[in-house]
mmCIF file of C-alpha atoms in Angstrom:
data_model
loop_
_atom_site.group_PDB
_atom_site.id
_atom_site.type_symbol
_atom_site.label_atom_id
_atom_site.label_comp_id
_atom_site.label_asym_id
_atom_site.label_seq_id
_atom_site.Cartn_x
_atom_site.Cartn_y
_atom_site.Cartn_z
ATOM 1 C CA UNK A 131 121.412 -14.940 -82.342
ATOM 2 C CA UNK A 132 121.270 -12.498 -79.559
ATOM 3 C CA UNK A 133 121.928 -9.310 -81.931
ATOM 4 C CA UNK A 134 119.366 -6.799 -81.498
ATOM 5 C CA UNK A 135 121.049 -3.886 -83.496
ATOM 6 C CA UNK A 136 124.201 -3.584 -85.832
ATOM 7 C CA UNK A 137 127.392 -4.712 -83.910
ATOM 8 C CA UNK A 138 131.052 -5.410 -84.262
ATOM 9 C CA UNK A 139 132.312 -8.355 -82.295
ATOM 10 C CA UNK A 140 136.004 -8.485 -81.819
ATOM 11 C CA UNK A 141 137.395 -11.974 -81.369
ATOM 12 C CA UNK A 142 138.793 -12.663 -77.845
ATOM 13 C CA UNK A 143 141.810 -14.505 -76.723
ATOM 14 C CA UNK A 144 139.620 -17.451 -76.077
ATOM 15 C CA UNK A 145 137.602 -19.225 -79.027
ATOM 16 C CA UNK A 146 134.001 -18.623 -79.193
ATOM 17 C CA UNK A 147 133.948 -15.374 -76.918
ATOM 18 C CA UNK A 148 133.843 -11.993 -78.288
ATOM 19 C CA UNK A 149 134.413 -8.362 -77.240
ATOM 20 C CA UNK A 150 132.208 -5.517 -78.355
ATOM 21 C CA UNK A 151 134.201 -2.622 -80.597
ATOM 22 C CA UNK A 152 133.199 0.883 -79.576
ATOM 23 C CA UNK A 153 130.243 2.132 -81.691
ATOM 24 C CA UNK A 154 129.879 5.535 -82.958
ATOM 25 C CA UNK A 155 127.036 6.925 -84.653
ATOM 26 C CA UNK A 156 124.494 5.213 -86.666
ATOM 27 C CA UNK A 157 122.919 7.041 -90.009
ATOM 28 C CA UNK A 158 120.084 5.255 -91.565
ATOM 29 C CA UNK A 159 118.483 6.722 -94.823
ATOM 30 C CA UNK A 160 115.437 4.898 -95.648
ATOM 31 C CA UNK A 161 113.333 5.525 -99.232
ATOM 32 C CA UNK A 162 109.672 4.085 -99.236
ATOM 33 C CA UNK A 163 107.705 4.363 -102.716
ATOM 34 C CA UNK A 164 104.214 2.404 -102.061
ATOM 35 C CA UNK A 165 104.782 -0.662 -99.990
ATOM 36 C CA UNK A 166 108.605 -1.302 -100.266
ATOM 37 C CA UNK A 167 111.450 0.526 -98.276
ATOM 38 C CA UNK A 168 115.236 0.521 -99.405
ATOM 39 C CA UNK A 169 117.327 1.212 -96.273
ATOM 40 C CA UNK A 170 120.779 2.027 -96.245
ATOM 41 C CA UNK A 171 122.708 1.821 -92.744
ATOM 42 C CA UNK A 172 125.891 3.503 -92.090
ATOM 43 C CA UNK A 173 127.812 2.471 -88.998
ATOM 44 C CA UNK A 174 130.930 3.248 -87.480
ATOM 45 C CA UNK A 175 133.240 1.340 -85.142
ATOM 46 C CA UNK A 176 136.557 1.615 -83.466
ATOM 47 C CA UNK A 177 139.130 -1.077 -82.236
ATOM 48 C CA UNK A 178 140.272 -0.168 -78.964
ATOM 49 C CA UNK A 179 142.864 -2.724 -78.913
ATOM 50 C CA UNK A 180 146.830 -1.679 -79.644
ATOM 51 C CA UNK A 181 146.722 -4.851 -82.024
ATOM 52 C CA UNK A 182 145.845 -6.173 -85.149
ATOM 53 C CA UNK A 183 142.097 -7.740 -84.594
ATOM 54 C CA UNK A 184 139.802 -9.556 -86.582
ATOM 55 C CA UNK A 185 135.956 -9.531 -85.947
ATOM 56 C CA UNK A 186 132.200 -10.220 -87.114
ATOM 57 C CA UNK A 187 130.106 -7.844 -88.070
ATOM 58 C CA UNK A 188 126.282 -8.565 -87.211
ATOM 59 C CA UNK A 189 122.982 -7.250 -88.557
ATOM 60 C CA UNK A 190 119.491 -8.169 -87.517
ATOM 61 C CA UNK A 191 117.446 -7.966 -90.682
ATOM 62 C CA UNK A 192 113.555 -7.263 -90.358
ATOM 63 C CA UNK A 193 111.442 -10.031 -92.286
ATOM 64 C CA UNK A 194 110.896 -9.936 -95.469
ATOM 65 C CA UNK A 195 113.927 -8.222 -96.524
ATOM 66 C CA UNK A 196 116.956 -9.025 -98.364
ATOM 67 C CA UNK A 197 120.542 -7.405 -98.446
ATOM 68 C CA UNK A 198 121.908 -6.589 -101.658
ATOM 69 C CA UNK A 199 124.679 -4.134 -101.256
ATOM 70 C CA UNK A 200 127.534 -4.176 -98.635
ATOM 71 C CA UNK A 201 130.625 -1.825 -98.205
ATOM 72 C CA UNK A 202 133.353 -1.648 -95.818
ATOM 73 C CA UNK A 203 135.814 0.899 -95.027
ATOM 74 C CA UNK A 204 138.830 -0.176 -92.867
ATOM 75 C CA UNK A 205 141.438 2.452 -92.360
ATOM 76 C CA UNK A 206 141.970 3.970 -95.681
ATOM 77 C CA UNK A 207 140.889 0.707 -97.592
ATOM 78 C CA UNK A 208 137.432 0.542 -99.258
ATOM 79 C CA UNK A 209 136.370 -3.285 -99.594
ATOM 80 C CA UNK A 210 133.033 -3.496 -102.051
ATOM 81 C CA UNK A 211 131.036 -6.212 -101.712
ATOM 82 C CA UNK A 212 130.583 -8.726 -104.543
ATOM 83 C CA UNK A 213 127.796 -11.920 -104.165
ATOM 84 C CA UNK A 214 129.384 -15.051 -104.586
ATOM 85 C CA UNK A 215 128.855 -18.789 -104.385
ATOM 86 C CA UNK A 216 129.350 -19.526 -100.949
ATOM 87 C CA UNK A 217 132.507 -21.890 -100.964
ATOM 88 C CA UNK A 218 134.201 -19.242 -103.745
ATOM 89 C CA UNK A 219 133.544 -16.556 -101.360
ATOM 90 C CA UNK A 220 135.049 -18.336 -98.000
ATOM 91 C CA UNK A 221 138.107 -18.974 -100.390
ATOM 92 C CA UNK A 222 138.614 -15.474 -101.680
ATOM 93 C CA UNK A 223 138.384 -14.256 -97.988
ATOM 94 C CA UNK A 224 140.915 -16.558 -96.571
ATOM 95 C CA UNK A 225 143.251 -15.758 -98.951
ATOM 96 C CA UNK A 226 143.122 -12.117 -98.657
ATOM 97 C CA UNK A 227 143.396 -12.730 -94.652
ATOM 98 C CA UNK A 228 146.356 -14.791 -95.059
ATOM 99 C CA UNK A 229 148.060 -12.067 -97.469
ATOM 100 C CA UNK A 230 147.289 -9.621 -94.528
ATOM 101 C CA UNK A 231 144.565 -7.554 -96.515
ATOM 102 C CA UNK A 232 141.737 -6.230 -95.123
ATOM 103 C CA UNK A 233 138.647 -8.219 -96.272
ATOM 104 C CA UNK A 234 135.279 -9.253 -94.993
ATOM 105 C CA UNK A 235 132.789 -11.810 -96.185
ATOM 106 C CA UNK A 236 129.082 -11.619 -95.512
ATOM 107 C CA UNK A 237 126.904 -14.834 -94.550
ATOM 108 C CA UNK A 238 123.322 -15.535 -93.373
ATOM 109 C CA UNK A 239 123.441 -17.314 -89.878
ATOM 110 C CA UNK A 240 119.490 -17.686 -89.411
ATOM 111 C CA UNK A 241 116.366 -16.265 -91.581
ATOM 112 C CA UNK A 242 117.063 -12.558 -90.014
ATOM 113 C CA UNK A 243 120.856 -12.487 -88.877
ATOM 114 C CA UNK A 244 123.667 -11.527 -91.322
ATOM 115 C CA UNK A 245 127.479 -11.560 -90.700
ATOM 116 C CA UNK A 246 130.301 -10.167 -92.299
ATOM 117 C CA UNK A 247 133.547 -11.396 -90.824
ATOM 118 C CA UNK A 248 136.119 -8.543 -91.132
ATOM 119 C CA UNK A 249 139.965 -9.581 -91.248
ATOM 120 C CA UNK A 250 143.136 -7.355 -90.183
ATOM 121 C CA UNK A 251 141.137 -4.557 -88.143
ATOM 122 C CA UNK A 252 144.447 -1.831 -87.494
ATOM 123 C CA UNK A 253 145.093 -0.950 -84.147
ATOM 124 C CA UNK A 254 142.818 1.553 -82.332
ATOM 125 C CA UNK A 255 141.707 1.778 -86.272
ATOM 126 C CA UNK A 256 137.976 2.720 -87.670
ATOM 127 C CA UNK A 257 135.493 0.817 -89.452
ATOM 128 C CA UNK A 258 132.772 2.101 -91.294
ATOM 129 C CA UNK A 259 130.184 -0.370 -92.599
ATOM 130 C CA UNK A 260 127.546 0.537 -95.312
ATOM 131 C CA UNK A 261 124.675 -1.897 -95.691
ATOM 132 C CA UNK A 262 121.763 -1.576 -97.767
ATOM 133 C CA UNK A 263 118.525 -3.796 -98.137
ATOM 134 C CA UNK A 264 115.041 -3.834 -99.384
ATOM 135 C CA UNK A 265 112.074 -4.696 -96.934
ATOM 136 C CA UNK A 266 107.962 -4.681 -97.316
ATOM 137 C CA UNK A 267 106.206 -2.431 -95.217
ATOM 138 C CA UNK A 268 104.207 -4.382 -92.489
ATOM 139 C CA UNK A 269 100.131 -4.064 -92.799
ATOM 140 C CA UNK A 270 98.241 -4.341 -89.852
ATOM 141 C CA UNK A 271 95.019 -2.713 -88.750
ATOM 142 C CA UNK A 272 94.636 -0.684 -91.991
ATOM 143 C CA UNK A 273 98.064 1.131 -91.363
ATOM 144 C CA UNK A 274 101.542 0.226 -93.022
ATOM 145 C CA UNK A 275 104.509 0.495 -90.870
ATOM 146 C CA UNK A 276 108.394 0.281 -90.713
ATOM 147 C CA UNK A 277 110.775 0.110 -87.887
ATOM 148 C CA UNK A 278 114.742 -0.252 -87.358
ATOM 149 C CA UNK A 279 116.239 -1.707 -84.512
ATOM 150 C CA UNK A 280 118.063 0.734 -82.256
ATOM 151 C CA UNK A 281 118.772 -0.761 -78.893
ATOM 152 C CA UNK A 282 119.814 -4.520 -77.616
ATOM 153 C CA UNK A 283 117.910 -6.010 -75.409
ATOM 154 C CA UNK A 284 118.376 -5.413 -71.456
ATOM 155 C CA UNK A 285 121.189 -7.287 -70.034
ATOM 156 C CA UNK A 286 120.371 -10.323 -67.700
ATOM 157 C CA UNK A 287 121.087 -9.445 -63.896
ATOM 158 C CA UNK A 288 120.526 -12.091 -61.395
ATOM 159 C CA UNK A 289 117.244 -12.143 -59.698
ATOM 160 C CA UNK A 290 118.962 -12.506 -56.394
ATOM 161 C CA UNK A 291 121.021 -9.112 -57.083
ATOM 162 C CA UNK A 292 117.403 -7.522 -57.901
ATOM 163 C CA UNK A 293 115.985 -8.449 -54.711
ATOM 164 C CA UNK A 294 118.620 -7.121 -52.950
ATOM 165 C CA UNK A 295 118.810 -3.856 -54.695
ATOM 166 C CA UNK A 296 122.245 -4.281 -55.935
ATOM 167 C CA UNK A 297 124.181 -3.647 -59.262
ATOM 168 C CA UNK A 298 126.959 -4.750 -60.887
ATOM 169 C CA UNK A 299 130.332 -3.474 -59.708
ATOM 170 C CA UNK A 300 132.686 -1.806 -62.365
ATOM 171 C CA UNK A 301 134.534 -4.772 -62.958
ATOM 172 C CA UNK A 302 131.275 -6.848 -63.918
ATOM 173 C CA UNK A 303 129.852 -4.201 -65.966
ATOM 174 C CA UNK A 304 132.122 -1.694 -68.195
ATOM 175 C CA UNK A 305 128.980 0.416 -68.317
ATOM 176 C CA UNK A 306 129.076 1.548 -64.618
ATOM 177 C CA UNK A 307 129.540 4.987 -64.067
ATOM 178 C CA UNK A 308 129.480 7.345 -60.895
ATOM 179 C CA UNK A 309 127.552 4.443 -58.778
ATOM 180 C CA UNK A 310 124.888 3.485 -61.401
ATOM 181 C CA UNK A 311 124.349 1.319 -64.556
ATOM 182 C CA UNK A 312 123.973 3.541 -67.409
ATOM 183 C CA UNK A 313 123.604 2.645 -71.071
ATOM 184 C CA UNK A 314 125.759 5.043 -73.387
ATOM 185 C CA UNK A 315 123.922 4.660 -76.390
ATOM 186 C CA UNK A 316 125.621 6.571 -79.429
ATOM 187 C CA UNK A 317 123.262 8.648 -81.711
ATOM 188 C CA UNK A 318 121.088 6.942 -84.195
ATOM 189 C CA UNK A 319 119.905 9.534 -87.181
ATOM 190 C CA UNK A 320 117.157 8.203 -89.178
ATOM 191 C CA UNK A 321 116.002 10.075 -92.759
ATOM 192 C CA UNK A 322 112.885 8.815 -94.351
ATOM 193 C CA UNK A 323 111.615 9.603 -97.867
ATOM 194 C CA UNK A 324 108.623 8.594 -98.307
ATOM 195 C CA UNK A 325 106.594 8.394 -101.601
ATOM 196 C CA UNK A 326 103.397 6.703 -100.658
ATOM 197 C CA UNK A 327 101.628 6.484 -104.098
ATOM 198 C CA UNK A 328 98.230 7.185 -102.297
ATOM 199 C CA UNK A 329 96.937 10.135 -99.963
ATOM 200 C CA UNK A 330 97.559 9.475 -96.460
ATOM 201 C CA UNK A 331 94.832 9.579 -93.575
ATOM 202 C CA UNK A 332 97.671 10.097 -91.006
ATOM 203 C CA UNK A 333 101.383 10.056 -90.663
ATOM 204 C CA UNK A 334 103.372 9.630 -86.968
ATOM 205 C CA UNK A 335 106.019 7.687 -85.132
ATOM 206 C CA UNK A 336 104.895 5.695 -82.303
ATOM 207 C CA UNK A 337 107.698 5.713 -80.233
ATOM 208 C CA UNK A 338 110.143 8.925 -80.966
ATOM 209 C CA UNK A 339 109.464 12.594 -81.826
ATOM 210 C CA UNK A 340 109.822 13.289 -85.664
ATOM 211 C CA UNK A 341 110.134 16.098 -87.982
ATOM 212 C CA UNK A 342 107.885 15.940 -90.721
ATOM 213 C CA UNK A 343 108.360 17.881 -93.911
ATOM 214 C CA UNK A 344 106.246 17.827 -96.646
ATOM 215 C CA UNK A 345 107.361 18.598 -100.461
ATOM 216 C CA UNK A 346 104.679 19.202 -103.050
ATOM 217 C CA UNK A 347 105.611 18.175 -106.454
#
């Protein structure tokens, strides 16, 4: 429930604990027609461990959205998502896992969090996740808007350390580099094709610079 962007979480030695897979680039393609958007997200991850791993891919969906397609590439294997009843899907996943096959199963654990269990990720292997969903644009103060989660929330730092002006050590924080805590966020590439269906008074991005190319039919 704390996921704020797509993440691949690898099972640790202790039950209920996870480590994050190494994240690569994220490609987002959005096609907007009127007030409906179809979003395709492609994310790349790497298993940094020298052994086969099992993990969970988690993705936070926007409000009023629904996943309808999911593909996953693990090594040289393509896994295409198929919608099934929950019990049947779980049975198929367990059978594939026991047979040593790469497999995944997607489930909804809260109104806006979808998870995909991923079995048999090869040592130092790459995982490519492709997920598609549809969503309604938000309407507020006379304007339509859409957003995509590109960063997790700030990590917790005890108040006593903040008061003393301290940061986490390299052992406590793997993102610490050259004496400072750095958020090494991989690139996110977002492309939007917009067919509004009506004249637009203004088109802008509130938080990021964008390049706008207008195509005349």
